Amino acid sequence: MGSERAMNVVASAPGKVLMTGGYLILERPNAGLVLSTNARFYAIVKPLYEELKPDSWAWAWTDVKLTSPQLSRESMYKLALKNLAIQCVSLSEVRNPFVEHAIQYSVAAAYSTLDKDKKELLQKLLVRGLDITILGSNDFYSYRKQIEGRGLPLTPESLASLPPFTSITFNTEDTNEQNCKPEVAKTGLGSSAAMTTAVVAALLHYLGVVRLSSSKDRQGKKDTADLDIVHMIAQTAHCNAQGKVGSGFDVSSAVYGSQRYVRFSPEVISSPQAAARGVPLPEFITCVLKGKWDHERTEFSLPPLMTLSLGEPGIGGSSTPSMVGAVKKWQKSDPQKSLETWRRLSEANAALETQLKLLSSLAKEQWDAYRCVINNCSRLRSDTWIEQANEPNKEAVVKALLGAKDAMFAIRYHMRQMGEAAGVPIEPESQTRLLDATMNLEGVLLAGVPGAGGFDAIFSVTLGDSSSTVAKIWSSFNVLALLVTEDPHGVSLETADPRTKEITSAVSSIHIE
């Protein structure tokens, strides 16, 4: 932890799409397939003051400045160096609980893990203050109103014409209420989890707790232990900021990238929480870091020559917590029926996972046959795909494609049944019409509502180059195709502030490779 540590540290973490496992993922041992995306949240950490003031060793508090350029917000905080209490001293008093918890828990992790020599350097860093800037890719937010306001068509090209990190307009209904924060329209990619993870990663690297890899030499096995620390701190900060222990798939994918995920036991966080009343924060964090984290994470990403696309219907978002609440209420009121629906949904999820894994292994073993089938099927509707099965290797690929498509239909059917029984629009009628039309297009393998469903977004997985056809058809349905695609990489260290042109071009070239 030398003087170079006090320079700018920029970390980024991706947003996610939960392809399967909506609702089921809340309970162990149900798995979900979560894809990380090229939409990234960035956190920039540097010292607030250039040099130490003569009396700085006597400071009981340090200053923290949090800047969010997209929201035109700047908040000042005081962080107590003894008990790590955090206090907002800005006149605006607009709080960001996710970043506040990320700061407290990251500093607590430094106090609880660094040895005596490093603690002196840590103290020097902290008394110079923390200057934190957060930036989210445009893909996290809805810019429909701006696009429509400029008289542009609802196309990915119109989205691409917006400058990176464009300022976000507020939905200001009810903002005159005392404790009501203005909400921004989001696309459902998990901005709070990506933001929390990016801030935790940047701070832990800056304070010398972990050493992250840069995007160019993506995380190898060597720094899994460092990523595990980022994961535990980000997961705890995110849960406490939300006021509940969630399934954590969004934070896990922000840290590690695309994966098959089974949640951790809630006690990992809630037991130390209960025991920690009155305990110093570093001790609480020590318990968290030593806890029995029993989540399961296995490698998973889309098979080659397949593209993830997301569409924003613009009907207004859905409240995931209230939908989850309604489903839980239904489970209690009709345990037998709900258990049967969950079992069937779980089987359909597992079938889709099996077929996608089979396609990935066929791509490795029979590349020529695989590529040929994918390219041909990308130009055909699925009812004619079977005609491509004119030799054994190709037949195996076609059968796996059709098996995946059937599994998706089954998933959608059981999700709709669950929504009807629970009285919530998991796949609303408008989404059903849109998804059916999408599934009928040339080259479309899958289409569905990600995560908890509702009106937030739809996703599709297409073969070869057929995603551009989907974008055009979506546009005719008044659905804006986003610029999001799968990027299986998790959290990483960036080389510079993403607002500079150099990093923007460097990042785009990484994603194209």
Short mmCIF file of C-alpha atoms in Angstrom, two decimals:
data_model
loop_
_atom_site.label_atom_id
_atom_site.label_comp_id
_atom_site.label_asym_id
_atom_site.label_seq_id
_atom_site.Cartn_x
_atom_site.Cartn_y
_atom_site.Cartn_z
CA MET A 1 0.00 0.00 0.00
CA GLY A 2 2.44 2.66 -1.21
CA SER A 3 1.95 6.25 -2.32
CA GLU A 4 0.53 5.06 -5.65
CA ARG A 5 -2.50 3.82 -3.72
CA ALA A 6 -3.53 7.45 -3.14
CA MET A 7 -3.95 8.07 -6.85
CA ASN A 8 -7.28 7.70 -8.64
CA VAL A 9 -8.78 4.23 -8.40
CA VAL A 10 -11.54 3.45 -10.90
CA ALA A 11 -13.53 0.22 -10.57
CA SER A 12 -16.52 -0.93 -12.57
CA ALA A 13 -19.22 -3.58 -12.07
CA PRO A 14 -21.81 -4.87 -14.55
CA GLY A 15 -25.60 -4.84 -14.55
CA LYS A 16 -27.49 -8.12 -14.91
CA VAL A 17 -30.35 -9.98 -16.54
CA LEU A 18 -31.90 -12.88 -14.58
CA MET A 19 -32.82 -15.20 -17.43
CA THR A 20 -34.31 -18.01 -15.31
CA GLY A 21 -35.06 -18.36 -11.61
CA GLY A 22 -37.49 -15.48 -11.02
CA TYR A 23 -39.09 -15.96 -7.55
CA LEU A 24 -37.59 -19.47 -7.14
CA ILE A 25 -34.11 -18.01 -6.59
CA LEU A 26 -35.32 -16.52 -3.30
CA GLU A 27 -35.26 -20.00 -1.75
CA ARG A 28 -32.41 -22.47 -1.56
CA PRO A 29 -31.61 -24.79 -3.35
CA ASN A 30 -33.32 -23.30 -6.44
CA ALA A 31 -30.89 -22.02 -9.04
CA GLY A 32 -31.07 -19.07 -11.43
CA LEU A 33 -29.17 -18.29 -14.60
CA VAL A 34 -27.94 -14.71 -14.44
CA LEU A 35 -26.14 -12.97 -17.30
CA SER A 36 -23.91 -9.97 -16.64
CA THR A 37 -23.99 -7.25 -19.29
CA ASN A 38 -21.85 -4.59 -20.95
CA ALA A 39 -23.78 -1.93 -18.95
CA ARG A 40 -21.36 -0.98 -16.18
CA PHE A 41 -21.41 1.21 -13.09
CA TYR A 42 -18.18 3.07 -12.34
CA ALA A 43 -16.81 4.36 -9.03
CA ILE A 44 -13.85 6.74 -8.94
CA VAL A 45 -12.05 7.15 -5.60
CA LYS A 46 -9.29 9.65 -4.87
CA PRO A 47 -8.09 11.77 -1.91
CA LEU A 48 -10.24 14.81 -1.17
CA TYR A 49 -7.26 16.89 -0.01
CA GLU A 50 -3.90 17.05 -1.77
CA GLU A 51 -1.85 17.00 1.41
CA LEU A 52 -2.15 16.25 5.11
CA LYS A 53 -2.95 19.21 7.33
CA PRO A 54 -0.60 19.62 10.32
CA ASP A 55 -3.32 18.79 12.87
CA SER A 56 -4.89 15.99 10.84
CA TRP A 57 -3.73 13.23 13.20
CA ALA A 58 -6.00 14.68 15.84
CA TRP A 59 -9.03 14.42 13.59
CA ALA A 60 -11.87 12.30 14.93
CA TRP A 61 -13.76 12.63 11.64
CA THR A 62 -12.84 12.57 8.00
CA ASP A 63 -14.62 14.23 5.10
CA VAL A 64 -16.28 12.27 2.31
CA LYS A 65 -17.55 13.91 -0.88
CA LEU A 66 -19.95 11.94 -3.07
CA THR A 67 -20.60 13.24 -6.59
CA SER A 68 -23.21 11.88 -9.00
CA PRO A 69 -22.84 13.95 -12.19
CA GLN A 70 -25.81 12.30 -13.94
CA LEU A 71 -28.13 13.45 -11.15
CA SER A 72 -26.29 16.81 -10.78
CA ARG A 73 -25.83 15.92 -7.10
CA GLU A 74 -22.99 16.46 -4.68
CA SER A 75 -23.22 15.39 -1.02
CA MET A 76 -20.75 15.95 1.82
CA TYR A 77 -20.44 13.48 4.66
CA LYS A 78 -18.50 13.22 7.91
CA LEU A 79 -17.18 9.74 8.74
CA ALA A 80 -16.24 9.12 12.38
CA LEU A 81 -12.86 7.36 12.44
CA LYS A 82 -13.59 5.70 15.78
CA ASN A 83 -17.02 4.08 15.35
CA LEU A 84 -17.39 4.70 11.58
CA ALA A 85 -20.73 6.48 12.00
CA ILE A 86 -21.57 8.47 8.87
CA GLN A 87 -23.39 11.77 8.82
CA CYS A 88 -24.64 13.76 5.82
CA VAL A 89 -23.75 17.43 6.24
CA SER A 90 -25.05 18.69 2.87
CA LEU A 91 -27.89 21.18 2.84
CA SER A 92 -29.73 19.08 0.25
CA GLU A 93 -29.84 16.04 2.61
CA VAL A 94 -30.43 13.71 -0.38
CA ARG A 95 -29.09 10.43 0.95
CA ASN A 96 -27.70 7.44 -0.94
CA PRO A 97 -27.92 4.56 1.58
CA PHE A 98 -26.20 2.11 -0.80
CA VAL A 99 -23.06 4.25 -1.09
CA GLU A 100 -23.16 5.16 2.64
CA HIS A 101 -23.15 1.48 3.66
CA ALA A 102 -20.50 0.71 1.03
CA ILE A 103 -18.22 3.39 2.56
CA GLN A 104 -18.75 2.31 6.17
CA TYR A 105 -18.32 -1.41 5.51
CA SER A 106 -15.30 -1.00 3.21
CA VAL A 107 -13.47 1.16 5.77
CA ALA A 108 -14.48 -1.32 8.51
CA ALA A 109 -13.04 -4.15 6.38
CA ALA A 110 -9.76 -2.23 6.16
CA TYR A 111 -9.64 -1.76 9.94
CA SER A 112 -10.50 -5.41 10.56
CA THR A 113 -8.07 -7.01 8.07
CA LEU A 114 -4.96 -4.79 7.77
CA ASP A 115 -1.94 -5.31 10.03
CA LYS A 116 -0.46 -2.58 12.27
CA ASP A 117 1.98 -1.11 9.70
CA LYS A 118 -0.72 -0.87 7.06
CA LYS A 119 -3.15 0.66 9.55
CA GLU A 120 -0.87 3.71 9.86
CA LEU A 121 -0.94 4.16 6.09
CA LEU A 122 -4.70 3.60 6.17
CA GLN A 123 -5.05 6.40 8.75
CA LYS A 124 -3.00 8.73 6.52
CA LEU A 125 -5.22 7.95 3.57
CA LEU A 126 -8.44 8.41 5.52
CA VAL A 127 -7.55 11.77 7.05
CA ARG A 128 -6.98 13.10 3.53
CA GLY A 129 -10.68 12.48 2.95
CA LEU A 130 -12.44 10.43 0.30
CA ASP A 131 -13.61 11.90 -2.98
CA ILE A 132 -16.02 9.44 -4.63
CA THR A 133 -17.70 9.85 -8.02
CA ILE A 134 -20.33 7.40 -9.31
CA LEU A 135 -21.38 7.01 -12.95
CA GLY A 136 -23.77 4.52 -14.56
CA SER A 137 -23.88 3.53 -18.24
CA ASN A 138 -26.88 4.98 -20.04
CA ASP A 139 -28.33 1.45 -20.30
CA PHE A 140 -29.31 1.48 -16.60
CA TYR A 141 -31.76 4.32 -17.20
CA SER A 142 -34.71 5.04 -19.44
CA TYR A 143 -34.14 7.79 -21.99
CA ARG A 144 -37.39 7.25 -23.90
CA LYS A 145 -38.72 10.67 -22.95
CA GLN A 146 -35.55 12.42 -24.17
CA ILE A 147 -35.59 10.46 -27.45
CA GLU A 148 -39.28 11.19 -28.03
CA GLY A 149 -38.73 14.82 -27.00
CA ARG A 150 -36.06 15.18 -29.68
CA GLY A 151 -38.44 13.74 -32.26
CA LEU A 152 -36.15 10.74 -32.86
CA PRO A 153 -37.39 7.21 -33.65
CA LEU A 154 -37.37 4.59 -30.86
CA THR A 155 -34.31 2.75 -32.16
CA PRO A 156 -30.94 1.63 -30.77
CA GLU A 157 -29.33 4.19 -33.14
CA SER A 158 -31.20 7.01 -31.35
CA LEU A 159 -29.99 5.67 -27.99
CA ALA A 160 -26.43 5.44 -29.33
CA SER A 161 -26.57 9.12 -30.34
CA LEU A 162 -26.84 10.19 -26.68
CA PRO A 163 -23.51 11.12 -25.06
CA PRO A 164 -22.17 8.62 -22.49
CA PHE A 165 -23.40 9.24 -18.91
CA THR A 166 -26.22 11.53 -20.07
CA SER A 167 -27.97 13.34 -17.22
CA ILE A 168 -31.10 11.65 -15.95
CA THR A 169 -34.48 13.34 -15.72
CA PHE A 170 -36.51 12.73 -12.59
CA ASN A 171 -40.01 11.35 -12.35
CA THR A 172 -40.92 14.05 -9.89
CA GLU A 173 -44.42 12.91 -8.87
CA ASP A 174 -44.95 13.24 -5.11
CA THR A 175 -41.50 14.73 -4.50
CA ASN A 176 -43.03 17.41 -2.29
CA GLU A 177 -43.64 14.74 0.35
CA GLN A 178 -41.14 15.10 3.13
CA ASN A 179 -39.22 11.82 2.86
CA CYS A 180 -39.92 11.05 -0.78
CA LYS A 181 -36.83 10.75 -2.94
CA PRO A 182 -37.27 11.54 -6.63
CA GLU A 183 -36.99 8.27 -8.50
CA VAL A 184 -35.43 7.95 -11.92
CA ALA A 185 -36.90 5.66 -14.57
CA LYS A 186 -34.74 2.53 -14.73
CA THR A 187 -34.47 -0.42 -17.09
CA GLY A 188 -34.21 -3.15 -14.44
CA LEU A 189 -30.51 -4.03 -14.86
CA GLY A 190 -29.75 -3.86 -11.12
CA SER A 191 -28.23 -0.39 -10.83
CA SER A 192 -28.11 -0.38 -7.01
CA ALA A 193 -26.21 -3.71 -6.89
CA ALA A 194 -23.76 -2.65 -9.62
CA MET A 195 -23.24 0.76 -7.98
CA THR A 196 -22.69 -0.74 -4.50
CA THR A 197 -20.26 -3.33 -5.89
CA ALA A 198 -18.28 -0.73 -7.87
CA VAL A 199 -17.95 1.57 -4.82
CA VAL A 200 -16.93 -1.32 -2.52
CA ALA A 201 -14.40 -2.63 -5.07
CA ALA A 202 -12.86 0.81 -5.67
CA LEU A 203 -12.61 1.57 -1.92
CA LEU A 204 -11.19 -1.83 -0.95
CA HIS A 205 -8.55 -1.51 -3.68
CA TYR A 206 -7.79 2.12 -2.76
CA LEU A 207 -7.44 1.24 0.95
CA GLY A 208 -5.17 -1.74 0.24
CA VAL A 209 -7.55 -4.51 1.35
CA VAL A 210 -7.65 -6.19 -2.08
CA ARG A 211 -5.73 -5.99 -5.36
CA LEU A 212 -8.08 -6.18 -8.33
CA SER A 213 -7.15 -6.98 -11.91
CA SER A 214 -7.68 -4.49 -14.69
CA SER A 215 -10.19 -5.18 -17.45
CA LYS A 216 -7.39 -6.15 -19.84
CA ASP A 217 -6.08 -8.99 -17.71
CA ARG A 218 -9.50 -10.07 -16.47
CA GLN A 219 -9.80 -11.91 -13.18
CA GLY A 220 -7.92 -15.16 -13.21
CA LYS A 221 -8.06 -17.77 -10.47
CA LYS A 222 -5.31 -15.88 -8.66
CA ASP A 223 -7.49 -13.15 -7.22
CA THR A 224 -10.62 -15.14 -6.40
CA ALA A 225 -9.92 -14.54 -2.70
CA ASP A 226 -9.93 -10.78 -3.31
CA LEU A 227 -13.17 -11.03 -5.28
CA ASP A 228 -14.69 -13.05 -2.42
CA ILE A 229 -13.95 -10.16 -0.03
CA VAL A 230 -15.53 -7.67 -2.45
CA HIS A 231 -18.55 -10.00 -2.70
CA MET A 232 -19.08 -10.38 1.06
CA ILE A 233 -18.76 -6.65 1.77
CA ALA A 234 -20.91 -5.58 -1.22
CA GLN A 235 -23.57 -8.20 -0.41
CA THR A 236 -23.78 -7.05 3.24
CA ALA A 237 -23.81 -3.35 2.34
CA HIS A 238 -26.51 -3.88 -0.30
CA CYS A 239 -28.74 -5.95 2.01
CA ASN A 240 -28.48 -3.48 4.88
CA ALA A 241 -29.12 -0.50 2.58
CA GLN A 242 -32.26 -2.27 1.28
CA GLY A 243 -33.35 -3.08 4.80
CA LYS A 244 -33.73 -6.78 3.97
CA VAL A 245 -31.64 -9.81 3.04
CA GLY A 246 -32.37 -10.48 -0.64
CA SER A 247 -31.28 -13.43 -2.77
CA GLY A 248 -28.09 -11.59 -3.77
CA PHE A 249 -27.87 -12.80 -7.40
CA ASP A 250 -27.50 -9.20 -8.63
CA VAL A 251 -24.49 -8.48 -6.40
CA SER A 252 -22.94 -11.89 -7.17
CA SER A 253 -23.12 -11.26 -10.93
CA ALA A 254 -21.78 -7.71 -10.43
CA VAL A 255 -18.72 -9.24 -8.71
CA TYR A 256 -18.10 -12.47 -10.65
CA GLY A 257 -19.99 -12.02 -13.95
CA SER A 258 -22.41 -14.43 -15.69
CA GLN A 259 -23.17 -17.54 -13.63
CA ARG A 260 -25.56 -20.17 -12.35
CA TYR A 261 -26.41 -19.00 -8.85
CA VAL A 262 -27.93 -20.54 -5.72
CA ARG A 263 -28.49 -18.06 -2.90
CA PHE A 264 -26.64 -17.97 0.45
CA SER A 265 -28.48 -18.74 3.72
CA PRO A 266 -29.87 -15.43 5.02
CA GLU A 267 -28.37 -16.17 8.46
CA VAL A 268 -24.89 -15.41 7.07
CA ILE A 269 -25.82 -11.75 7.24
CA SER A 270 -28.76 -11.67 9.67
CA SER A 271 -27.01 -13.59 12.51
CA PRO A 272 -24.00 -11.20 12.74
CA GLN A 273 -26.49 -8.30 12.37
CA ALA A 274 -28.45 -9.46 15.41
CA ALA A 275 -25.27 -10.07 17.41
CA ALA A 276 -23.72 -6.77 16.33
CA ARG A 277 -26.01 -4.41 18.20
CA GLY A 278 -23.56 -2.36 20.19
CA VAL A 279 -20.53 -4.14 18.65
CA PRO A 280 -17.96 -1.98 16.78
CA LEU A 281 -18.44 -2.10 13.01
CA PRO A 282 -15.00 -3.70 12.28
CA GLU A 283 -15.96 -6.60 14.60
CA PHE A 284 -19.29 -7.02 12.79
CA ILE A 285 -17.43 -7.06 9.44
CA THR A 286 -14.94 -9.62 10.82
CA CYS A 287 -17.93 -11.90 11.61
CA VAL A 288 -19.28 -11.37 8.07
CA LEU A 289 -15.90 -12.19 6.49
CA LYS A 290 -15.55 -15.34 8.64
CA GLY A 291 -19.17 -16.39 8.07
CA LYS A 292 -20.24 -19.58 6.32
CA TRP A 293 -21.09 -18.20 2.89
CA ASP A 294 -22.86 -21.16 1.34
CA HIS A 295 -24.03 -19.71 -1.98
CA GLU A 296 -23.23 -21.77 -5.07
CA ARG A 297 -21.78 -20.17 -8.15
CA THR A 298 -20.86 -22.08 -11.27
CA GLU A 299 -19.66 -20.77 -14.60
CA PHE A 300 -22.35 -20.15 -17.14
CA SER A 301 -22.72 -17.92 -20.18
CA LEU A 302 -24.61 -17.99 -23.46
CA PRO A 303 -23.36 -20.44 -26.10
CA PRO A 304 -21.28 -18.94 -28.98
CA LEU A 305 -22.95 -16.99 -31.82
CA MET A 306 -25.90 -16.06 -29.61
CA THR A 307 -26.86 -12.50 -28.68
CA LEU A 308 -28.76 -11.22 -25.66
CA SER A 309 -31.07 -8.27 -26.41
CA LEU A 310 -33.25 -6.22 -24.07
CA GLY A 311 -36.30 -4.17 -24.93
CA GLU A 312 -37.99 -1.45 -22.91
CA PRO A 313 -41.76 -1.42 -23.52
CA GLY A 314 -42.25 2.02 -21.94
CA ILE A 315 -45.43 0.99 -20.09
CA GLY A 316 -43.94 2.00 -16.75
CA GLY A 317 -41.93 -0.17 -14.39
CA SER A 318 -43.12 -2.78 -11.88
CA SER A 319 -42.41 -2.95 -8.17
CA THR A 320 -40.47 -6.18 -7.61
CA PRO A 321 -40.95 -6.17 -3.77
CA SER A 322 -44.76 -5.90 -4.03
CA MET A 323 -44.88 -8.65 -6.69
CA VAL A 324 -42.68 -10.90 -4.55
CA GLY A 325 -44.93 -10.14 -1.56
CA ALA A 326 -48.04 -11.19 -3.52
CA VAL A 327 -46.41 -14.46 -4.63
CA LYS A 328 -45.36 -15.26 -1.03
CA LYS A 329 -48.92 -14.57 0.16
CA TRP A 330 -50.28 -16.98 -2.47
CA GLN A 331 -47.74 -19.65 -1.41
CA LYS A 332 -49.06 -19.45 2.17
CA SER A 333 -52.72 -19.48 1.12
CA ASP A 334 -52.42 -22.38 -1.35
CA PRO A 335 -49.32 -24.41 -0.44
CA GLN A 336 -50.24 -27.48 -2.49
CA LYS A 337 -50.91 -25.68 -5.79
CA SER A 338 -47.97 -23.29 -5.35
CA LEU A 339 -45.56 -26.15 -4.59
CA GLU A 340 -46.68 -27.98 -7.76
CA THR A 341 -46.27 -24.81 -9.90
CA TRP A 342 -42.80 -24.18 -8.44
CA ARG A 343 -41.77 -27.79 -9.08
CA ARG A 344 -42.79 -27.56 -12.73
CA LEU A 345 -41.19 -24.16 -13.15
CA SER A 346 -37.99 -25.49 -11.59
CA GLU A 347 -38.00 -28.46 -14.02
CA ALA A 348 -38.47 -26.11 -17.01
CA ASN A 349 -35.61 -23.89 -15.77
CA ALA A 350 -33.36 -26.95 -15.40
CA ALA A 351 -34.32 -28.14 -18.92
CA LEU A 352 -33.34 -24.79 -20.44
CA GLU A 353 -30.04 -24.84 -18.57
CA THR A 354 -29.31 -28.40 -19.78
CA GLN A 355 -29.96 -27.50 -23.44
CA LEU A 356 -27.85 -24.31 -23.30
CA LYS A 357 -24.94 -26.20 -21.69
CA LEU A 358 -25.31 -28.91 -24.34
CA LEU A 359 -25.15 -26.25 -27.08
CA SER A 360 -21.95 -24.82 -25.53
CA SER A 361 -20.32 -28.26 -25.49
CA LEU A 362 -21.47 -29.01 -29.07
CA ALA A 363 -19.88 -25.71 -30.14
CA LYS A 364 -16.57 -26.91 -28.65
CA GLU A 365 -16.74 -30.44 -30.02
CA GLN A 366 -18.39 -29.92 -33.43
CA TRP A 367 -17.65 -26.30 -34.28
CA ASP A 368 -18.23 -26.51 -38.05
CA ALA A 369 -21.61 -28.25 -37.73
CA TYR A 370 -22.60 -25.92 -34.88
CA ARG A 371 -21.68 -22.75 -36.76
CA CYS A 372 -23.40 -23.94 -39.94
CA VAL A 373 -26.68 -24.73 -38.11
CA ILE A 374 -26.68 -21.47 -36.12
CA ASN A 375 -26.03 -19.36 -39.22
CA ASN A 376 -28.72 -21.15 -41.25
CA CYS A 377 -31.30 -21.11 -38.45
CA SER A 378 -30.64 -17.39 -37.86
CA ARG A 379 -32.43 -16.72 -41.16
CA LEU A 380 -35.33 -19.13 -40.54
CA ARG A 381 -38.35 -19.37 -38.26
CA SER A 382 -38.04 -22.16 -35.72
CA ASP A 383 -40.78 -24.32 -37.33
CA THR A 384 -38.37 -24.99 -40.23
CA TRP A 385 -35.17 -25.50 -38.20
CA ILE A 386 -35.60 -29.28 -38.27
CA GLU A 387 -34.79 -29.21 -42.00
CA GLN A 388 -31.18 -28.34 -41.04
CA ALA A 389 -30.82 -31.71 -39.26
CA ASN A 390 -29.47 -33.48 -42.35
CA GLU A 391 -26.52 -35.20 -40.63
CA PRO A 392 -25.96 -36.51 -37.06
CA ASN A 393 -23.77 -33.61 -35.79
CA LYS A 394 -26.18 -31.01 -37.14
CA GLU A 395 -29.16 -32.93 -35.83
CA ALA A 396 -27.76 -32.79 -32.28
CA VAL A 397 -27.48 -28.98 -32.53
CA VAL A 398 -30.99 -28.54 -33.97
CA LYS A 399 -32.53 -30.80 -31.31
CA ALA A 400 -30.81 -28.83 -28.53
CA LEU A 401 -32.06 -25.54 -30.05
CA LEU A 402 -35.64 -26.81 -30.23
CA GLY A 403 -35.34 -28.26 -26.72
CA ALA A 404 -34.23 -24.86 -25.39
CA LYS A 405 -37.13 -23.15 -27.16
CA ASP A 406 -39.66 -25.64 -25.73
CA ALA A 407 -38.24 -25.13 -22.23
CA MET A 408 -38.72 -21.36 -22.62
CA PHE A 409 -42.37 -21.83 -23.60
CA ALA A 410 -42.83 -24.02 -20.48
CA ILE A 411 -41.13 -21.42 -18.24
CA ARG A 412 -43.39 -18.68 -19.59
CA TYR A 413 -46.51 -20.85 -19.14
CA HIS A 414 -45.77 -21.61 -15.48
CA MET A 415 -44.75 -17.99 -14.75
CA ARG A 416 -48.12 -16.84 -16.19
CA GLN A 417 -49.95 -19.45 -14.08
CA MET A 418 -48.15 -18.23 -10.96
CA GLY A 419 -48.99 -14.60 -11.78
CA GLU A 420 -52.67 -15.38 -12.33
CA ALA A 421 -52.89 -17.37 -9.07
CA ALA A 422 -51.09 -14.66 -7.08
CA GLY A 423 -53.00 -11.83 -8.76
CA VAL A 424 -49.90 -10.06 -10.11
CA PRO A 425 -48.92 -9.38 -13.75
CA ILE A 426 -45.74 -11.51 -13.99
CA GLU A 427 -46.23 -11.78 -17.75
CA PRO A 428 -48.90 -9.16 -18.50
CA GLU A 429 -51.10 -9.65 -21.58
CA SER A 430 -49.30 -6.88 -23.48
CA GLN A 431 -45.96 -8.62 -22.81
CA THR A 432 -47.43 -11.99 -23.86
CA ARG A 433 -48.44 -10.62 -27.27
CA LEU A 434 -45.02 -9.02 -27.72
CA LEU A 435 -43.11 -12.16 -26.63
CA ASP A 436 -45.20 -14.46 -28.84
CA ALA A 437 -44.53 -12.20 -31.84
CA THR A 438 -40.80 -12.17 -30.95
CA MET A 439 -40.61 -15.99 -30.58
CA ASN A 440 -42.08 -16.31 -34.11
CA LEU A 441 -39.34 -14.23 -35.76
CA GLU A 442 -36.48 -15.69 -37.79
CA GLY A 443 -33.47 -16.62 -35.67
CA VAL A 444 -35.12 -16.11 -32.27
CA LEU A 445 -34.27 -18.84 -29.74
CA LEU A 446 -35.70 -17.38 -26.51
CA ALA A 447 -37.85 -14.48 -25.40
CA GLY A 448 -39.22 -13.74 -21.94
CA VAL A 449 -39.61 -11.35 -19.04
CA PRO A 450 -36.43 -11.31 -16.91
CA GLY A 451 -36.35 -11.61 -13.13
CA ALA A 452 -39.68 -11.01 -11.39
CA GLY A 453 -41.34 -10.05 -14.67
CA GLY A 454 -43.92 -7.29 -14.99
CA PHE A 455 -43.67 -4.28 -17.27
CA ASP A 456 -39.95 -3.45 -16.77
CA ALA A 457 -38.30 -5.08 -19.78
CA ILE A 458 -38.28 -8.07 -22.08
CA PHE A 459 -35.29 -10.07 -23.28
CA SER A 460 -34.51 -12.17 -26.31
CA VAL A 461 -31.67 -14.51 -27.24
CA THR A 462 -31.09 -14.62 -30.99
CA LEU A 463 -28.89 -16.68 -33.32
CA GLY A 464 -26.20 -15.21 -35.56
CA ASP A 465 -27.00 -11.70 -36.80
CA SER A 466 -30.77 -11.79 -36.31
CA SER A 467 -30.86 -9.36 -33.35
CA SER A 468 -31.18 -6.38 -35.72
CA THR A 469 -34.45 -7.83 -37.10
CA VAL A 470 -35.77 -8.13 -33.54
CA ALA A 471 -34.86 -4.48 -32.83
CA LYS A 472 -36.84 -3.35 -35.92
CA ILE A 473 -39.92 -5.40 -35.02
CA TRP A 474 -39.78 -4.20 -31.39
CA SER A 475 -39.67 -0.61 -32.64
CA SER A 476 -42.94 -1.21 -34.53
CA PHE A 477 -44.44 -2.36 -31.19
CA ASN A 478 -43.23 0.88 -29.55
CA VAL A 479 -40.52 -1.10 -27.72
CA LEU A 480 -37.08 0.47 -27.51
CA ALA A 481 -34.28 -2.08 -28.08
CA LEU A 482 -31.47 -1.21 -25.65
CA LEU A 483 -27.75 -1.34 -26.46
CA VAL A 484 -27.18 -4.03 -23.82
CA THR A 485 -25.54 -7.36 -24.67
CA GLU A 486 -24.04 -10.09 -22.51
CA ASP A 487 -20.51 -9.50 -21.21
CA PRO A 488 -19.65 -12.42 -18.90
CA HIS A 489 -17.01 -10.47 -16.92
CA GLY A 490 -17.59 -9.18 -13.41
CA VAL A 491 -16.00 -6.40 -11.40
CA SER A 492 -12.71 -4.96 -12.69
CA LEU A 493 -10.21 -2.19 -12.27
CA GLU A 494 -10.29 0.41 -15.04
CA THR A 495 -7.29 2.35 -16.30
CA ALA A 496 -8.87 5.82 -16.21
CA ASP A 497 -11.99 7.91 -15.66
CA PRO A 498 -14.61 6.51 -18.09
CA ARG A 499 -15.56 10.03 -19.20
CA THR A 500 -12.27 10.40 -21.02
CA LYS A 501 -12.35 9.28 -24.66
CA GLU A 502 -9.40 6.91 -24.21
CA ILE A 503 -11.20 4.69 -21.70
CA THR A 504 -14.47 4.74 -23.66
CA SER A 505 -12.77 3.42 -26.79
CA ALA A 506 -10.68 0.95 -24.80
CA VAL A 507 -13.76 -0.48 -23.07
CA SER A 508 -15.71 -0.82 -26.31
CA SER A 509 -12.81 -2.68 -27.93
CA ILE A 510 -12.70 -5.08 -24.96
CA HIS A 511 -16.40 -5.83 -25.34
CA ILE A 512 -16.10 -6.40 -29.09
CA GLU A 513 -13.36 -8.99 -28.80
#
